[in-house]
Amino acid sequence: MSRLDALRQHSLVVADTGDLDAIRRYQPQDATTNPSLILKAFELPGYQELIDDVLSEARNEGGDLAERTSQCVDRLAVAMGSEIADVVPGRVSTEVAARLSFDTQASIRKAHELVELYARRGVGRDRVLIKLASTWEGIRAAEVLEKEGIQCNLTLLFSDAQAQACFDAGVFLVSPFVGRVTDWHKKESGRDYAPTEDPGVNFVHGVCARVGRGGYDTVVMGASFRTIDQVLALAGCPRLTISPALLEELAAEEGDVKKAVELPDTTAPLAPLDEPTFRWEHNQDAMATEKLAEGIRRFADDQQTLETLIAKRLTA
């Protein structure tokens, strides 16, 4: 048995890519995308006809170029997500623009627009997760959306405060990051870490323990892996979103996978965090503060690059 198949015995596998060929090859339960992954997919041959169709529709509408370009990014994300939804049995995560990470009401409006775009393509909200950055404002937007029956994936999660606020808000799924946490600690300490002491792995173990002890319904999905050792060290985490390169490594290796994460029995939820406490506790974590800001900037930069590419195609 491959280690990928063995891993599936303990965790739901999610594809961290927009590449349809990779998704078909590894048959994940779900797929998750972000502006960086869509930017990569923008160059894939399999998407060119779909991209041309989206751009043609935008050209026919006319109007302000900047507005059309921004709308094209959303339509392209949904068009790609709809293609992915035809391949995976579960859900597709689609991201709200990073520039809205500190605007609750704008994030809610954008989520509604994305859900409506999916509906026009015949993809129901039960197949979609709206992806939001785990800022205070993003979490508040998710709280509203969840009550409306629009389930969310809270990403760029690096601190216990972010995790707790997401649990308090009743979000469907959180994506605590592994690789970026470890990257920061390696840079600070100048050393490498064995899987048993890996800071990113241990962070996600802590998030799983917190959700189990509190009896929260939120699903934990480990994300941002650098190595298969990090992946295997989180076998048993409810979901793991894994890049095609690491999926290929796991599929190529034979062997068993031991369950590494056990969610503890329920005791009692922790007291909910108010905004000042959330901001203070998150601020006290230098790694989380830096990585959240960096992640939002990176996604925003990739969104801008996408918009620039689309604007050139629209005016060609």
Tab-separated table of C-alpha atoms in Angstrom:
chain	number	residue	atom	x	y	z
A	1	MET	CA	0.000	0.000	0.000
A	2	SER	CA	1.287	3.483	-0.819
A	3	ARG	CA	1.809	5.911	2.029
A	4	LEU	CA	-0.815	8.156	0.436
A	5	ASP	CA	-3.421	5.398	0.660
A	6	ALA	CA	-2.262	4.605	4.186
A	7	LEU	CA	-2.606	8.277	5.127
A	8	ARG	CA	-6.203	8.274	3.873
A	9	GLN	CA	-7.042	5.788	6.639
A	10	HIS	CA	-6.433	8.542	9.190
A	11	SER	CA	-7.126	11.885	7.456
A	12	LEU	CA	-9.187	13.236	4.566
A	13	VAL	CA	-6.763	14.270	1.830
A	14	VAL	CA	-7.324	17.625	0.130
A	15	ALA	CA	-5.455	18.818	-2.965
A	16	ASP	CA	-3.685	22.141	-2.546
A	17	THR	CA	-3.799	22.977	-6.255
A	18	GLY	CA	-5.940	24.106	-9.140
A	19	ASP	CA	-4.286	21.631	-11.533
A	20	LEU	CA	-7.076	19.348	-12.787
A	21	ASP	CA	-4.655	16.692	-13.995
A	22	ALA	CA	-3.091	16.440	-10.540
A	23	ILE	CA	-6.517	16.354	-8.904
A	24	ARG	CA	-7.645	13.506	-11.178
A	25	ARG	CA	-4.402	11.633	-10.532
A	26	TYR	CA	-4.530	11.724	-6.721
A	27	GLN	CA	-8.323	11.722	-6.207
A	28	PRO	CA	-8.578	13.959	-3.144
A	29	GLN	CA	-11.813	14.484	-1.232
A	30	ASP	CA	-11.685	18.285	-1.575
A	31	ALA	CA	-9.547	20.905	-3.293
A	32	THR	CA	-8.440	24.277	-2.016
A	33	THR	CA	-7.308	27.227	-4.096
A	34	ASN	CA	-5.929	30.712	-3.494
A	35	PRO	CA	-4.730	33.565	-5.749
A	36	SER	CA	-1.221	32.088	-5.900
A	37	LEU	CA	-2.525	28.727	-7.110
A	38	ILE	CA	-4.917	30.338	-9.600
A	39	LEU	CA	-2.006	32.368	-10.959
A	40	LYS	CA	-0.119	29.111	-11.593
A	41	ALA	CA	-3.211	27.537	-13.170
A	42	PHE	CA	-3.578	30.588	-15.425
A	43	GLU	CA	-0.703	29.208	-17.506
A	44	LEU	CA	-1.936	25.594	-17.680
A	45	PRO	CA	-3.033	24.460	-21.171
A	46	GLY	CA	-6.159	22.771	-19.830
A	47	TYR	CA	-7.607	26.071	-18.650
A	48	GLN	CA	-6.995	28.228	-21.740
A	49	GLU	CA	-10.411	27.668	-23.341
A	50	LEU	CA	-12.141	28.428	-20.041
A	51	ILE	CA	-10.044	31.587	-19.580
A	52	ASP	CA	-10.874	32.715	-23.124
A	53	ASP	CA	-14.587	32.245	-22.428
A	54	VAL	CA	-14.428	34.322	-19.223
A	55	LEU	CA	-12.482	37.092	-20.953
A	56	SER	CA	-14.812	37.088	-23.962
A	57	GLU	CA	-17.793	37.573	-21.675
A	58	ALA	CA	-16.046	40.488	-19.965
A	59	ARG	CA	-15.162	42.143	-23.291
A	60	ASN	CA	-18.775	42.003	-24.402
A	61	GLU	CA	-19.949	43.735	-21.237
A	62	GLY	CA	-17.818	46.846	-21.658
A	63	GLY	CA	-17.478	49.367	-18.844
A	64	ASP	CA	-14.583	50.372	-16.591
A	65	LEU	CA	-11.474	48.257	-17.228
A	66	ALA	CA	-10.392	48.070	-13.579
A	67	GLU	CA	-13.828	46.911	-12.468
A	68	ARG	CA	-14.094	44.359	-15.275
A	69	THR	CA	-10.626	43.064	-14.439
A	70	SER	CA	-11.477	42.580	-10.775
A	71	GLN	CA	-14.718	40.819	-11.708
A	72	CYS	CA	-12.788	38.598	-14.111
A	73	VAL	CA	-10.590	37.305	-11.296
A	74	ASP	CA	-13.686	36.232	-9.349
A	75	ARG	CA	-15.302	34.695	-12.433
A	76	LEU	CA	-12.108	32.884	-13.300
A	77	ALA	CA	-11.752	31.555	-9.743
A	78	VAL	CA	-15.346	30.298	-9.823
A	79	ALA	CA	-15.009	28.867	-13.335
A	80	MET	CA	-11.912	26.933	-12.267
A	81	GLY	CA	-13.593	25.943	-9.014
A	82	SER	CA	-16.591	24.631	-10.948
A	83	GLU	CA	-14.304	22.487	-13.099
A	84	ILE	CA	-12.680	21.153	-9.937
A	85	ALA	CA	-16.104	20.489	-8.372
A	86	ASP	CA	-16.822	18.165	-11.294
A	87	VAL	CA	-13.780	16.093	-10.308
A	88	VAL	CA	-13.764	16.002	-6.480
A	89	PRO	CA	-16.607	14.478	-4.485
A	90	GLY	CA	-16.401	17.091	-1.766
A	91	ARG	CA	-15.879	20.841	-1.631
A	92	VAL	CA	-13.847	23.545	-3.325
A	93	SER	CA	-12.440	26.442	-1.317
A	94	THR	CA	-12.559	29.812	-3.088
A	95	GLU	CA	-10.880	32.864	-1.649
A	96	VAL	CA	-12.237	36.326	-0.943
A	97	ALA	CA	-9.755	38.939	-2.234
A	98	ALA	CA	-6.978	39.535	0.303
A	99	ARG	CA	-7.424	43.311	0.029
A	100	LEU	CA	-10.747	42.849	1.858
A	101	SER	CA	-9.153	41.097	4.847
A	102	PHE	CA	-9.868	44.015	7.187
A	103	ASP	CA	-13.370	44.840	5.930
A	104	THR	CA	-16.094	42.617	7.356
A	105	GLN	CA	-19.013	43.939	5.320
A	106	ALA	CA	-17.090	43.948	2.029
A	107	SER	CA	-15.985	40.356	2.705
A	108	ILE	CA	-19.591	39.297	3.274
A	109	ARG	CA	-20.701	40.986	0.044
A	110	LYS	CA	-17.878	39.335	-1.898
A	111	ALA	CA	-18.772	35.935	-0.446
A	112	HIS	CA	-22.373	36.408	-1.593
A	113	GLU	CA	-21.136	37.297	-5.086
A	114	LEU	CA	-18.952	34.180	-5.252
A	115	VAL	CA	-21.776	31.920	-4.098
A	116	GLU	CA	-24.072	33.471	-6.720
A	117	LEU	CA	-21.460	32.956	-9.452
A	118	TYR	CA	-21.204	29.301	-8.446
A	119	ALA	CA	-24.999	28.957	-8.474
A	120	ARG	CA	-25.081	30.233	-12.069
A	121	ARG	CA	-22.738	27.380	-12.977
A	122	GLY	CA	-24.912	24.838	-11.200
A	123	VAL	CA	-22.651	24.428	-8.157
A	124	GLY	CA	-24.565	24.693	-4.886
A	125	ARG	CA	-23.277	26.342	-1.745
A	126	ASP	CA	-22.984	22.886	-0.161
A	127	ARG	CA	-20.036	22.239	-2.518
A	128	VAL	CA	-18.228	25.497	-1.772
A	129	LEU	CA	-16.176	26.823	1.119
A	130	ILE	CA	-15.598	30.570	1.209
A	131	LYS	CA	-11.984	31.173	2.136
A	132	LEU	CA	-11.161	34.164	4.349
A	133	ALA	CA	-8.020	35.350	6.114
A	134	SER	CA	-8.134	34.752	9.876
A	135	THR	CA	-8.172	38.432	10.804
A	136	TRP	CA	-10.678	39.647	13.392
A	137	GLU	CA	-12.713	41.127	10.531
A	138	GLY	CA	-12.496	37.957	8.454
A	139	ILE	CA	-13.646	35.851	11.395
A	140	ARG	CA	-16.587	38.178	11.998
A	141	ALA	CA	-17.554	37.877	8.325
A	142	ALA	CA	-17.387	34.087	8.600
A	143	GLU	CA	-19.614	34.156	11.675
A	144	VAL	CA	-22.327	35.956	9.681
A	145	LEU	CA	-21.921	33.726	6.632
A	146	GLU	CA	-22.080	30.515	8.663
A	147	LYS	CA	-25.419	31.619	10.126
A	148	GLU	CA	-26.645	32.120	6.553
A	149	GLY	CA	-25.658	28.586	5.609
A	150	ILE	CA	-22.509	29.617	3.727
A	151	GLN	CA	-19.667	27.584	5.187
A	152	CYS	CA	-16.155	28.986	5.439
A	153	ASN	CA	-12.490	28.025	5.452
A	154	LEU	CA	-10.405	30.389	7.607
A	155	THR	CA	-6.866	30.496	6.265
A	156	LEU	CA	-3.540	32.136	7.177
A	157	LEU	CA	-3.980	30.850	10.722
A	158	PHE	CA	-0.818	31.067	12.817
A	159	SER	CA	-1.842	31.709	16.434
A	160	ASP	CA	-3.878	30.140	19.202
A	161	ALA	CA	-5.873	33.377	19.413
A	162	GLN	CA	-6.902	33.066	15.758
A	163	ALA	CA	-7.891	29.433	16.273
A	164	GLN	CA	-9.950	30.168	19.377
A	165	ALA	CA	-11.756	33.091	17.735
A	166	CYS	CA	-12.649	30.834	14.793
A	167	PHE	CA	-14.011	28.168	17.135
A	168	ASP	CA	-16.015	30.826	18.992
A	169	ALA	CA	-17.496	32.022	15.681
A	170	GLY	CA	-18.584	28.511	14.695
A	171	VAL	CA	-16.673	28.415	11.415
A	172	PHE	CA	-16.817	25.161	9.469
A	173	LEU	CA	-13.079	24.730	8.864
A	174	VAL	CA	-9.730	26.274	9.803
A	175	SER	CA	-6.418	25.889	7.975
A	176	PRO	CA	-3.536	26.256	10.452
A	177	PHE	CA	-0.252	26.542	8.580
A	178	VAL	CA	2.701	24.236	9.138
A	179	GLY	CA	5.505	25.146	6.735
A	180	ARG	CA	5.381	28.907	7.165
A	181	VAL	CA	5.455	28.539	10.959
A	182	THR	CA	8.508	26.307	10.733
A	183	ASP	CA	10.145	28.598	8.152
A	184	TRP	CA	9.947	31.497	10.622
A	185	HIS	CA	11.433	29.506	13.492
A	186	LYS	CA	14.226	28.117	11.325
A	187	LYS	CA	15.115	31.633	10.238
A	188	GLU	CA	15.078	32.882	13.830
A	189	SER	CA	17.011	29.967	15.337
A	190	GLY	CA	19.267	29.051	12.431
A	191	ARG	CA	18.571	25.345	12.942
A	192	ASP	CA	16.579	22.504	11.427
A	193	TYR	CA	13.951	20.540	13.327
A	194	ALA	CA	13.156	16.844	13.533
A	195	PRO	CA	9.490	15.993	12.881
A	196	THR	CA	8.850	15.426	16.594
A	197	GLU	CA	10.011	18.950	17.466
A	198	ASP	CA	8.897	20.759	14.304
A	199	PRO	CA	7.273	24.050	15.432
A	200	GLY	CA	4.661	24.042	12.648
A	201	VAL	CA	3.680	20.442	13.306
A	202	ASN	CA	3.449	21.084	17.041
A	203	PHE	CA	1.310	24.184	16.419
A	204	VAL	CA	-1.260	22.159	14.467
A	205	HIS	CA	-1.179	19.428	17.132
A	206	GLY	CA	-2.093	22.166	19.606
A	207	VAL	CA	-4.981	23.417	17.467
A	208	CYS	CA	-6.333	19.856	17.218
A	209	ALA	CA	-6.043	19.428	20.987
A	210	ARG	CA	-7.873	22.707	21.560
A	211	VAL	CA	-10.765	21.815	19.259
A	212	GLY	CA	-11.079	18.376	20.867
A	213	ARG	CA	-10.938	19.558	24.471
A	214	GLY	CA	-13.476	22.275	23.803
A	215	GLY	CA	-15.879	20.053	21.900
A	216	TYR	CA	-16.019	22.511	18.997
A	217	ASP	CA	-17.510	21.430	15.672
A	218	THR	CA	-14.849	23.211	13.581
A	219	VAL	CA	-12.819	20.940	11.284
A	220	VAL	CA	-9.022	21.336	11.473
A	221	MET	CA	-7.140	21.046	8.176
A	222	GLY	CA	-3.347	21.181	8.328
A	223	ALA	CA	-1.913	23.266	5.475
A	224	SER	CA	1.312	24.648	3.998
A	225	PHE	CA	3.537	21.567	4.148
A	226	ARG	CA	7.189	21.581	3.123
A	227	THR	CA	7.989	17.855	3.480
A	228	ILE	CA	6.189	14.519	3.640
A	229	ASP	CA	7.628	14.092	7.144
A	230	GLN	CA	5.525	17.065	8.230
A	231	VAL	CA	2.469	15.536	6.574
A	232	LEU	CA	2.970	12.135	8.201
A	233	ALA	CA	3.562	13.749	11.594
A	234	LEU	CA	-0.034	15.046	11.357
A	235	ALA	CA	-1.725	11.815	10.258
A	236	GLY	CA	-5.016	11.806	12.119
A	237	CYS	CA	-5.621	15.539	11.771
A	238	PRO	CA	-9.159	15.550	10.304
A	239	ARG	CA	-8.022	16.994	6.959
A	240	LEU	CA	-4.672	17.701	5.323
A	241	THR	CA	-4.291	19.895	2.234
A	242	ILE	CA	-1.237	18.760	0.299
A	243	SER	CA	0.556	20.029	-2.808
A	244	PRO	CA	0.844	17.810	-5.917
A	245	ALA	CA	4.612	17.414	-5.411
A	246	LEU	CA	4.131	15.961	-1.930
A	247	LEU	CA	1.150	13.881	-3.027
A	248	GLU	CA	3.408	12.372	-5.685
A	249	GLU	CA	6.065	11.542	-3.078
A	250	LEU	CA	3.493	9.915	-0.807
A	251	ALA	CA	1.995	7.933	-3.685
A	252	ALA	CA	5.448	6.695	-4.754
A	253	GLU	CA	6.431	5.381	-1.308
A	254	GLU	CA	5.205	2.070	0.073
A	255	GLY	CA	4.588	1.656	3.796
A	256	ASP	CA	2.262	2.061	6.714
A	257	VAL	CA	1.331	5.363	8.319
A	258	LYS	CA	0.803	5.550	12.058
A	259	LYS	CA	-1.853	7.832	13.461
A	260	ALA	CA	-0.051	10.773	15.052
A	261	VAL	CA	-2.962	13.011	16.091
A	262	GLU	CA	-5.594	11.959	18.608
A	263	LEU	CA	-8.310	14.487	19.385
A	264	PRO	CA	-8.836	14.450	23.157
A	265	ASP	CA	-12.197	13.777	24.748
A	266	THR	CA	-14.427	16.782	25.282
A	267	THR	CA	-14.119	18.643	28.562
A	268	ALA	CA	-15.371	22.214	28.295
A	269	PRO	CA	-15.043	25.105	25.818
A	270	LEU	CA	-12.777	27.983	26.758
A	271	ALA	CA	-14.214	31.424	27.412
A	272	PRO	CA	-14.832	33.243	24.099
A	273	LEU	CA	-12.296	35.906	23.133
A	274	ASP	CA	-13.460	39.500	22.818
A	275	GLU	CA	-11.779	41.776	20.284
A	276	PRO	CA	-9.236	43.453	22.624
A	277	THR	CA	-8.149	40.082	24.033
A	278	PHE	CA	-7.885	38.564	20.562
A	279	ARG	CA	-5.774	41.447	19.276
A	280	TRP	CA	-3.516	41.432	22.334
A	281	GLU	CA	-2.929	37.661	22.361
A	282	HIS	CA	-2.288	37.555	18.619
A	283	ASN	CA	0.017	40.577	18.890
A	284	GLN	CA	2.082	38.795	21.552
A	285	ASP	CA	2.990	36.074	19.043
A	286	ALA	CA	5.698	37.638	16.879
A	287	MET	CA	5.690	34.777	14.373
A	288	ALA	CA	1.917	34.862	13.908
A	289	THR	CA	1.784	38.636	13.580
A	290	GLU	CA	4.516	38.656	10.943
A	291	LYS	CA	3.252	35.663	8.971
A	292	LEU	CA	-0.373	36.803	8.854
A	293	ALA	CA	0.619	40.197	7.455
A	294	GLU	CA	3.076	38.628	5.019
A	295	GLY	CA	0.497	36.085	3.837
A	296	ILE	CA	-2.119	38.753	3.152
A	297	ARG	CA	0.416	40.842	1.229
A	298	ARG	CA	1.519	37.821	-0.808
A	299	PHE	CA	-2.029	36.880	-1.792
A	300	ALA	CA	-2.806	40.523	-2.589
A	301	ASP	CA	0.307	40.741	-4.786
A	302	ASP	CA	-0.699	37.602	-6.681
A	303	GLN	CA	-4.222	38.986	-7.081
A	304	GLN	CA	-2.735	42.160	-8.550
A	305	THR	CA	-0.531	40.128	-10.908
A	306	LEU	CA	-3.592	38.200	-12.061
A	307	GLU	CA	-5.496	41.435	-12.649
A	308	THR	CA	-2.581	42.820	-14.669
A	309	LEU	CA	-2.456	39.690	-16.855
A	310	ILE	CA	-6.205	39.795	-17.377
A	311	ALA	CA	-6.177	43.517	-18.213
A	312	LYS	CA	-3.561	42.871	-20.922
A	313	ARG	CA	-5.664	40.065	-22.379
A	314	LEU	CA	-8.820	42.213	-22.284
A	315	THR	CA	-7.166	45.061	-24.164
A	316	ALA	CA	-5.172	42.948	-26.623
